[in-house]
CSV table of C-alpha atoms and ligand atoms in Angstrom, one decimal:
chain,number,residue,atom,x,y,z
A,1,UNK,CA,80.2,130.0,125.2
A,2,UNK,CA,81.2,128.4,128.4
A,3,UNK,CA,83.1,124.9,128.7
A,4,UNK,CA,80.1,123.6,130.2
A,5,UNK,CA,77.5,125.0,127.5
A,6,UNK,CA,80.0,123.6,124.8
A,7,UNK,CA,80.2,119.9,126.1
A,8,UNK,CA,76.5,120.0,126.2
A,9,UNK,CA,75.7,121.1,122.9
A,10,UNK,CA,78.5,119.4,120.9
A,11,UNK,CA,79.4,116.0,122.2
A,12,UNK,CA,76.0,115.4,124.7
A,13,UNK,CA,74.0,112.6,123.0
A,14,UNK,CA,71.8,110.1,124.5
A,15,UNK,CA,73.4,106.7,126.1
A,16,UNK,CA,71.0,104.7,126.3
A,17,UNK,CA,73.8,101.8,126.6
A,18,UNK,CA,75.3,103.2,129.7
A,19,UNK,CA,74.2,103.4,133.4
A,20,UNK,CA,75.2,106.5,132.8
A,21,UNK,CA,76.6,108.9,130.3
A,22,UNK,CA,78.1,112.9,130.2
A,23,UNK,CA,77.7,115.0,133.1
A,24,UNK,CA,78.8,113.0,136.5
A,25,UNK,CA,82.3,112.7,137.4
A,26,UNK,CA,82.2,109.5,135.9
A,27,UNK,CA,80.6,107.6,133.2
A,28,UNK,CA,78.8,104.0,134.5
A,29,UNK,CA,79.9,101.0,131.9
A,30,UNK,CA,77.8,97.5,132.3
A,31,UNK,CA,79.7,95.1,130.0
A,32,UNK,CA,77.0,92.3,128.7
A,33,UNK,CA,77.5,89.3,130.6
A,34,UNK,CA,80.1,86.9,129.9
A,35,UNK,CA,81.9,89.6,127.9
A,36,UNK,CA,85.1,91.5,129.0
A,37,UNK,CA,86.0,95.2,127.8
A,38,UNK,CA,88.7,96.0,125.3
A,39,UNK,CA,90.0,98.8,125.9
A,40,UNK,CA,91.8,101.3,123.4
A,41,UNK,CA,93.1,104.9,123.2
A,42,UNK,CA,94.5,106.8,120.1
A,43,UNK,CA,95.4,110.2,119.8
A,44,UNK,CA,95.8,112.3,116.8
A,45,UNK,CA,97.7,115.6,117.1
A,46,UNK,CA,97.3,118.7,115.0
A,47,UNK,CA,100.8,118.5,112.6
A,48,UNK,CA,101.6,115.2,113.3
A,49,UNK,CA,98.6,112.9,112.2
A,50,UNK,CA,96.3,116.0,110.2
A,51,UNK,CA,97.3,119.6,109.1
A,52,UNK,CA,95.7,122.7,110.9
A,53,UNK,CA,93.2,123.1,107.8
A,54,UNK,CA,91.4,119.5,107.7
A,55,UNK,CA,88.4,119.2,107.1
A,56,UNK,CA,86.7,119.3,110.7
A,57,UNK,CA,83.5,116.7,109.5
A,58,UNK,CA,86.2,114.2,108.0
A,59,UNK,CA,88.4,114.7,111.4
A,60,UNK,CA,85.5,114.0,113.4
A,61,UNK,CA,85.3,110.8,111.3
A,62,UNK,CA,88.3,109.9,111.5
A,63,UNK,CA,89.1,110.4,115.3
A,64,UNK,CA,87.0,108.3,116.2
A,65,UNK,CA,87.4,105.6,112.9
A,66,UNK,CA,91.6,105.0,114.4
A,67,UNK,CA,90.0,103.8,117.6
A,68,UNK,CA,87.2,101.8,115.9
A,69,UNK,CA,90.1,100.1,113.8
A,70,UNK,CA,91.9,99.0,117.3
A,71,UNK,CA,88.4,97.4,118.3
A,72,UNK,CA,88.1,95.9,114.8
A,73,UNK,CA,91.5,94.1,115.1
A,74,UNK,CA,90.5,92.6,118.5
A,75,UNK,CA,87.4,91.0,117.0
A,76,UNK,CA,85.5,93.4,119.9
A,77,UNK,CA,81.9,94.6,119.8
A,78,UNK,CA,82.5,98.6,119.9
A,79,UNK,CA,80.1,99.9,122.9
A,80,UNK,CA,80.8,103.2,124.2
A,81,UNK,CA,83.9,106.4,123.9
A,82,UNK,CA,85.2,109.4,125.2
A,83,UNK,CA,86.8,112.3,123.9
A,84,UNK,CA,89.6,114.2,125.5
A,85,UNK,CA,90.4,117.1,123.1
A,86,UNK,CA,92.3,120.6,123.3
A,87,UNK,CA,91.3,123.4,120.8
A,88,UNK,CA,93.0,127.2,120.7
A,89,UNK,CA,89.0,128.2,121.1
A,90,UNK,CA,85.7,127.9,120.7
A,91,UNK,CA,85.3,127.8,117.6
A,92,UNK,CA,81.5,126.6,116.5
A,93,UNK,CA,81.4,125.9,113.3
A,94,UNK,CA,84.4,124.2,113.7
A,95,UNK,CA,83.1,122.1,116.2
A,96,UNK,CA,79.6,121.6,114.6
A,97,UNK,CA,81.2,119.9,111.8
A,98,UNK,CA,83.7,118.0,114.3
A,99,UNK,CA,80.6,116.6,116.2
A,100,UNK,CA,78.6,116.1,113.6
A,101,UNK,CA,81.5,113.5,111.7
A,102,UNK,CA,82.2,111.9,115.1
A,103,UNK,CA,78.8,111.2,115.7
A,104,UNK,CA,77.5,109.8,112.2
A,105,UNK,CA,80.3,107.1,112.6
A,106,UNK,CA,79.6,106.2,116.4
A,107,UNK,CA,75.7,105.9,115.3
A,108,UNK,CA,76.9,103.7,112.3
A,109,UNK,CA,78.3,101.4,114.8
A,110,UNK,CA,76.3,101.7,117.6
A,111,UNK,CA,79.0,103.5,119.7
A,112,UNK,CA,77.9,106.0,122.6
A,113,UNK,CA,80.1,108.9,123.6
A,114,UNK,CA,80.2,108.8,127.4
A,115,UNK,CA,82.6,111.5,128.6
A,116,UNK,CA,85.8,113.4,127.8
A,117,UNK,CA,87.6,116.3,129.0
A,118,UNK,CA,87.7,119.4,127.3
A,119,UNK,CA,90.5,122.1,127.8
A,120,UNK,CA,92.2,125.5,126.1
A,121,UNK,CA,95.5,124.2,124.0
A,122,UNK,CA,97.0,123.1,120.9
A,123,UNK,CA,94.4,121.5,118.9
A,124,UNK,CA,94.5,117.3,120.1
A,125,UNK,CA,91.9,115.0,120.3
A,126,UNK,CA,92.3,111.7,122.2
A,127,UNK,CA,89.8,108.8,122.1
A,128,UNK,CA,89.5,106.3,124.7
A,129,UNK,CA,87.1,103.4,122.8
A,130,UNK,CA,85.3,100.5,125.2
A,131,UNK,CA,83.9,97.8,123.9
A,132,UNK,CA,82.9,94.1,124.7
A,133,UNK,CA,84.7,90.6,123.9
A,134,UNK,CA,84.6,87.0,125.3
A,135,UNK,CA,88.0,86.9,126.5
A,136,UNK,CA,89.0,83.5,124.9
A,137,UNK,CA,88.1,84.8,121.5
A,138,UNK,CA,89.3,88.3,121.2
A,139,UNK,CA,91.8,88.6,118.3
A,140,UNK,CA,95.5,88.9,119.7
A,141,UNK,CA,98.7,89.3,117.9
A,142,UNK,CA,100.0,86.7,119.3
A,143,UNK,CA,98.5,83.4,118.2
A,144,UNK,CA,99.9,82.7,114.7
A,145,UNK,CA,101.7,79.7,113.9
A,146,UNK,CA,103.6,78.5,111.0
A,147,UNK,CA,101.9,77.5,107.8
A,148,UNK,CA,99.3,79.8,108.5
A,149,UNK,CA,97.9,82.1,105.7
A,150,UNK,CA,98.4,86.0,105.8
A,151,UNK,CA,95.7,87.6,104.8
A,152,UNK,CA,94.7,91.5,104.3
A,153,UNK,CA,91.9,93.6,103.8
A,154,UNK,CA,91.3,95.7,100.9
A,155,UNK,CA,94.1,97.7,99.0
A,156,UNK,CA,96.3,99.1,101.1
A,157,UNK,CA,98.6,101.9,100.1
A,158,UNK,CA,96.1,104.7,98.7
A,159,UNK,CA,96.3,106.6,102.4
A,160,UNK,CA,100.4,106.9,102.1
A,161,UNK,CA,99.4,108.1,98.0
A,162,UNK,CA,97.4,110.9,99.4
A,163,UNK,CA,99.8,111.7,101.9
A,164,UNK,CA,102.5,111.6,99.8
A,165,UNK,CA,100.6,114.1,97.3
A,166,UNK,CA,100.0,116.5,99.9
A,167,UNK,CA,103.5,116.7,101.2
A,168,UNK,CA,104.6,117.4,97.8
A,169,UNK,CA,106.5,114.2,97.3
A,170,UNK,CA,104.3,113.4,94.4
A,171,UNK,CA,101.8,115.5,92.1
A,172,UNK,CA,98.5,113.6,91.6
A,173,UNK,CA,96.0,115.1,89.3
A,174,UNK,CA,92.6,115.3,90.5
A,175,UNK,CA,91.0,112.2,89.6
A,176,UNK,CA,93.6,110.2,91.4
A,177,UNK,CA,94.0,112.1,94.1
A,178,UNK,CA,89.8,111.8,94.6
A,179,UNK,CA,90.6,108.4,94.2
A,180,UNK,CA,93.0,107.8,97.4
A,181,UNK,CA,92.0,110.5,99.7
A,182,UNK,CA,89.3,108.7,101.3
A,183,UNK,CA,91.2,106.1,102.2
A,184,UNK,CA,93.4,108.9,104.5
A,185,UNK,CA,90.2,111.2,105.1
A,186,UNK,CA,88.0,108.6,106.1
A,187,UNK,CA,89.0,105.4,106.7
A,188,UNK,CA,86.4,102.9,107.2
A,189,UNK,CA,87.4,100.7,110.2
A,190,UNK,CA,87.0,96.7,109.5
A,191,UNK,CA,84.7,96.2,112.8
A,192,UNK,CA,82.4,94.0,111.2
A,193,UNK,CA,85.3,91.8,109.2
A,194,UNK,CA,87.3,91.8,113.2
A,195,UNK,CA,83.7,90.4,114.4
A,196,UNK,CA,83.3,87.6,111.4
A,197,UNK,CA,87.3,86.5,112.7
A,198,UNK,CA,86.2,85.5,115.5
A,199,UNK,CA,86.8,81.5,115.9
A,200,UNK,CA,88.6,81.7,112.5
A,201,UNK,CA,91.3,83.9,112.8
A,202,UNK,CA,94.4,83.1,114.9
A,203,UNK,CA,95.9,86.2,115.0
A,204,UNK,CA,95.1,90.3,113.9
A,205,UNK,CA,96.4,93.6,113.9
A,206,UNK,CA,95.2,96.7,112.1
A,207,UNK,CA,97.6,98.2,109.6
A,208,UNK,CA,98.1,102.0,111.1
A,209,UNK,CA,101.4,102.0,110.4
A,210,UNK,CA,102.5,100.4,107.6
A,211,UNK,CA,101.9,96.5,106.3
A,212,UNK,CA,105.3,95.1,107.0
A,213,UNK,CA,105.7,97.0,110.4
A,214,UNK,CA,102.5,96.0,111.5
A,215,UNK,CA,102.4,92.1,110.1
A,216,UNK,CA,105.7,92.6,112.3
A,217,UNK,CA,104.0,93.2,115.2
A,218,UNK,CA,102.2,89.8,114.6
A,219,UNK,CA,105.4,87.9,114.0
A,220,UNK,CA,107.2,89.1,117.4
A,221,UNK,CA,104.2,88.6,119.3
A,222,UNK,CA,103.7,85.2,118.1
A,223,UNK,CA,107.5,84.2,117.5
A,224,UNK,CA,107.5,83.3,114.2
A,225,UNK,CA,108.6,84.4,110.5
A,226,UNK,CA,106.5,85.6,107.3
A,227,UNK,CA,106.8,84.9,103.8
A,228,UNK,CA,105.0,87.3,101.7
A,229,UNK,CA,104.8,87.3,97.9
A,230,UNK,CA,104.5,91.2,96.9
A,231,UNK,CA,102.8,90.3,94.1
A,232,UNK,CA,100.1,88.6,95.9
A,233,UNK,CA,99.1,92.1,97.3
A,234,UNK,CA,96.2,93.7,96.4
A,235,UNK,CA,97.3,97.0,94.6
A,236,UNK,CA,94.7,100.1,93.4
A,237,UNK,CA,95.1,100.6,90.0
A,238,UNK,CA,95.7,104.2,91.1
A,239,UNK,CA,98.7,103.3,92.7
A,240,UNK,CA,99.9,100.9,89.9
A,241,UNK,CA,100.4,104.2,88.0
A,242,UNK,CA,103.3,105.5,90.4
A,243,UNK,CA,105.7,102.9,90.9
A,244,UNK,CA,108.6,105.1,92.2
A,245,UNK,CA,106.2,105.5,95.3
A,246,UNK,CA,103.7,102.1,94.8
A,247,UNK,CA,106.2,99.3,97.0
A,248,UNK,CA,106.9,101.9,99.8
A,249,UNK,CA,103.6,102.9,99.8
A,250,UNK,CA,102.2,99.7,100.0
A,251,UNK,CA,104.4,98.0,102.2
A,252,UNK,CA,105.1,100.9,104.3
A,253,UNK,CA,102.6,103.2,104.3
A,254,UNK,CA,100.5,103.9,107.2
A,255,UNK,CA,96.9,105.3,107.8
A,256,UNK,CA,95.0,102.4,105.7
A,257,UNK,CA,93.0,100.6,108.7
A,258,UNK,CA,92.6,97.8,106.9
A,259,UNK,CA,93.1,94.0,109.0
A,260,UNK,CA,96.2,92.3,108.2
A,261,UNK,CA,95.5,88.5,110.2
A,262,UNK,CA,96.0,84.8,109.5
A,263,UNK,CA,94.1,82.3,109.3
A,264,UNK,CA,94.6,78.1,109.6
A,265,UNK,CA,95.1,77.2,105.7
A,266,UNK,CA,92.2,74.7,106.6
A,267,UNK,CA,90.1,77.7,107.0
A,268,UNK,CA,91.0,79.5,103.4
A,269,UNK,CA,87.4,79.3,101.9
A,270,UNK,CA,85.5,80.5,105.0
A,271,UNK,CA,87.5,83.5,104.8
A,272,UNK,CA,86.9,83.8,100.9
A,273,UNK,CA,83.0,83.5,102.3
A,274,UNK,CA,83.4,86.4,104.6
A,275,UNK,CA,85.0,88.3,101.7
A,276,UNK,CA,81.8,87.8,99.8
A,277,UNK,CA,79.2,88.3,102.7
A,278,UNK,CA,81.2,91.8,103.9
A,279,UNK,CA,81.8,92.8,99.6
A,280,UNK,CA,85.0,93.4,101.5
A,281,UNK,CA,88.1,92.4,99.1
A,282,UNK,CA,90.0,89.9,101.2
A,283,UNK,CA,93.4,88.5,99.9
A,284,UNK,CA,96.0,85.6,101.0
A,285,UNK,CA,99.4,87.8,100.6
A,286,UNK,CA,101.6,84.9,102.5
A,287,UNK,CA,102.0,82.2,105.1
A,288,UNK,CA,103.7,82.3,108.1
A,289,UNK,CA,106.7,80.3,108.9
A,290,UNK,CA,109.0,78.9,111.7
A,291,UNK,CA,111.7,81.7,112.4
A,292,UNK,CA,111.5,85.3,112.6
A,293,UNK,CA,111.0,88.4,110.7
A,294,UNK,CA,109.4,89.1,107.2
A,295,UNK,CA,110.7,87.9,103.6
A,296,UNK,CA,109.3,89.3,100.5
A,297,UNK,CA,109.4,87.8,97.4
A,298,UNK,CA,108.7,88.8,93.9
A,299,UNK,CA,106.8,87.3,91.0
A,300,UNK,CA,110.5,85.0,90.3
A,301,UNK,CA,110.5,83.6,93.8
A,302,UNK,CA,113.8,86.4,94.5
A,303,UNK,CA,113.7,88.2,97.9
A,304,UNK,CA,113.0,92.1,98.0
A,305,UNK,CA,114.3,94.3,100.3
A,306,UNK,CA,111.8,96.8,101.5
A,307,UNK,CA,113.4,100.1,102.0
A,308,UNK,CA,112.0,101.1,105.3
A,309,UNK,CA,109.7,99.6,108.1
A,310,UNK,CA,106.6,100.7,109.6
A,311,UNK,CA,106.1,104.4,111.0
A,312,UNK,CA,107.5,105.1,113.9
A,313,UNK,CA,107.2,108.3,115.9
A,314,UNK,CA,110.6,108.7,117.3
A,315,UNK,CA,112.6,106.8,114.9
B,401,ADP,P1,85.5,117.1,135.8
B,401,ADP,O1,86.0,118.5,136.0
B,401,ADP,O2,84.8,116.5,136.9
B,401,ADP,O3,86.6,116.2,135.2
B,401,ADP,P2,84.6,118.1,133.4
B,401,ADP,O4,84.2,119.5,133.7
B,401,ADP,O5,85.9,117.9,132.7
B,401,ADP,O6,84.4,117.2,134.7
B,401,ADP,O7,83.5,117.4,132.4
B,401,ADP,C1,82.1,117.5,132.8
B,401,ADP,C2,81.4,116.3,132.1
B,401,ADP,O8,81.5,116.4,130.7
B,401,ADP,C3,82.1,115.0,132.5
B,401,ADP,O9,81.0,114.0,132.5
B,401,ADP,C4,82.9,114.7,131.3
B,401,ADP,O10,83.1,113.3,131.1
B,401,ADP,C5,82.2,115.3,130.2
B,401,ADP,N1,83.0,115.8,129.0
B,401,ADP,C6,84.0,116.8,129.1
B,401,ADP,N2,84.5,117.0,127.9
B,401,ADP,C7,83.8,116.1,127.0
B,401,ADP,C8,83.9,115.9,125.6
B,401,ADP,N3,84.8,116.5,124.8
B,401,ADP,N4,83.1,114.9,125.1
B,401,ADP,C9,82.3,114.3,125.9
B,401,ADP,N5,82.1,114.5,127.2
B,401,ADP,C10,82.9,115.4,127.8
B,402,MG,MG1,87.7,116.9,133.6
């Protein structure tokens, strides 16, 4: 099958959002009026973000669910993508099942793939993700301010428990390991919680690489300090069960996608509302306060000392 046979069958769709879609030299982008683009890429790379063997429908999903989750944390309406990937061949059943998890997510949020590149080499997939924002309300990470609330999306930690388990730095049995491997597998990005922000939130980031790392993020960009109460944190009962592994993976741990933001404490019930509109658990882990960096506390009020931060590539 030729390159040009291959882009047609597997990633050609209909646009109807774009001026105009695969095939040019170019795709055509018309952002609604009074909206700018947000812009995102993300990359995942055969060994270093999925092993060799994934499951092609779930890495379909979740190539494009990383980008989504950059969207999400800007409070941005996700309009269109393209895909840049390298593959060691052709291989169609591979790429059936690629396509096919790729596109049920950009259906499920409305997302049109609009060009890509396509080339012979190490198996890599790259995203670019567009989509639309007023520019005075997008989501930044650098608008908190002290007595703020932390908040955080869901339970984050069960992505790290599957990863640990399949690096053998744990054995899960079965029903656990069902349990947190959809949270790395097939993360479900927060796009509609990042939309619901909007106005309410005063700053937001999406946890890809670990809580503390990425509430970090937040703190630098906004110059101030955190005080988080580790008990405070939503944990899976799955994960309550390992506690050699449950504060690094919880604090530390990357691959949730869930929104880590803060919110005026004026605000704290219109955020519980969103919780309950969304059936999206949403919990106050902290406030912000003047300084810099991130205390953790434990049930007694003592500080903890997290053994690592965030992930980071060349560290
Ligand atoms: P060019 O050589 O002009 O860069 P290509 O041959 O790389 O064009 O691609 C032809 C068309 O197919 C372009 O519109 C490009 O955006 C699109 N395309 C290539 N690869 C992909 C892909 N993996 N997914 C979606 N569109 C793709
Ligand atoms: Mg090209």
């Amino acid at each position: 099958m030729s390159e040009f046979d291959l882009i047609k069958r597997y990633f050609t769709r209909d646009t109807p959002g774009a001026l105009l879609g695969v095939g040019d030299d170019a795709a055509l982008l018309q952002p609604s009026a009074d909206r700018v683009l947000a812009v995102s890429s993300d990359m995942l790379v055969c060994g270093t973000h999925f092993y060799a063997d994934a499951d092609p429908y779930l890495l379909g999903h979740k190539t494009l669910a990383v980008n989504l989750s950059d969207l999400a944390a800007m409070g941005a309406v996700p309009r269109w993508a393209t895909l840049a990937i390298a593959m060691p061949g052709a291989d169609e059943v591979w790429l059936e099942k690629f396509s096919a998890g790729f596109f049920a997510l950009a259906g499920a949020h409305g997302v049109e793939l609009v060009g890509g590149d396509t080339t012979r080499g190490p198996l890599n997939l790259c995203v670019t993700i567009f989509g639309e924002v007023q520019a005075a309300q997008a989501l930044r990470r650098g608008g908190a301010q002290a007595d703020d609330e932390i908040w955080v999306s869901g339970e984050p930690g069960n992505a790290a428990l599957a990863l640990a388990h399949l690096q053998g730095r744990v054995v899960l049995p079965g029903d656990d390991f069902s349990v947190c491997a959809p949270a790395l597998y097939q993360p479900q990005p927060r796009v509609a919680l990042g939309l619901a922000l909007l106005g309410l939130a005063s700053s937001a980031i999406d946890v890809s690489d670990g809580l503390l790392g990425d509430l970090g993020h937040i703190l630098a960009a906004s110059g101030v300090g955190a005080a988080v109460e580790y008990a405070a944190i939503p944990v899976s009962d799955t994960l309550r069960r390992y506690p050699q592994l449950e504060k690094q993976c919880v604090l530390s741990g990357g691959d949730d996608y869930e929104l880590c933001f803060t919110v005026p404490a004026s605000r704290h019930d219109a955020v519980l509302r969103i919780s309950k509109q969304l059936g999206l658990p949403l919990t106050r882990i902290g406030r912000i306060v003047a300084g810099h960096g991130c205390c953790i506390y434990d049930a007694a009020g003592n500080p903890i000392n997290p053994e690592s931060g965030g992930y980071d590539h060349f560290r």
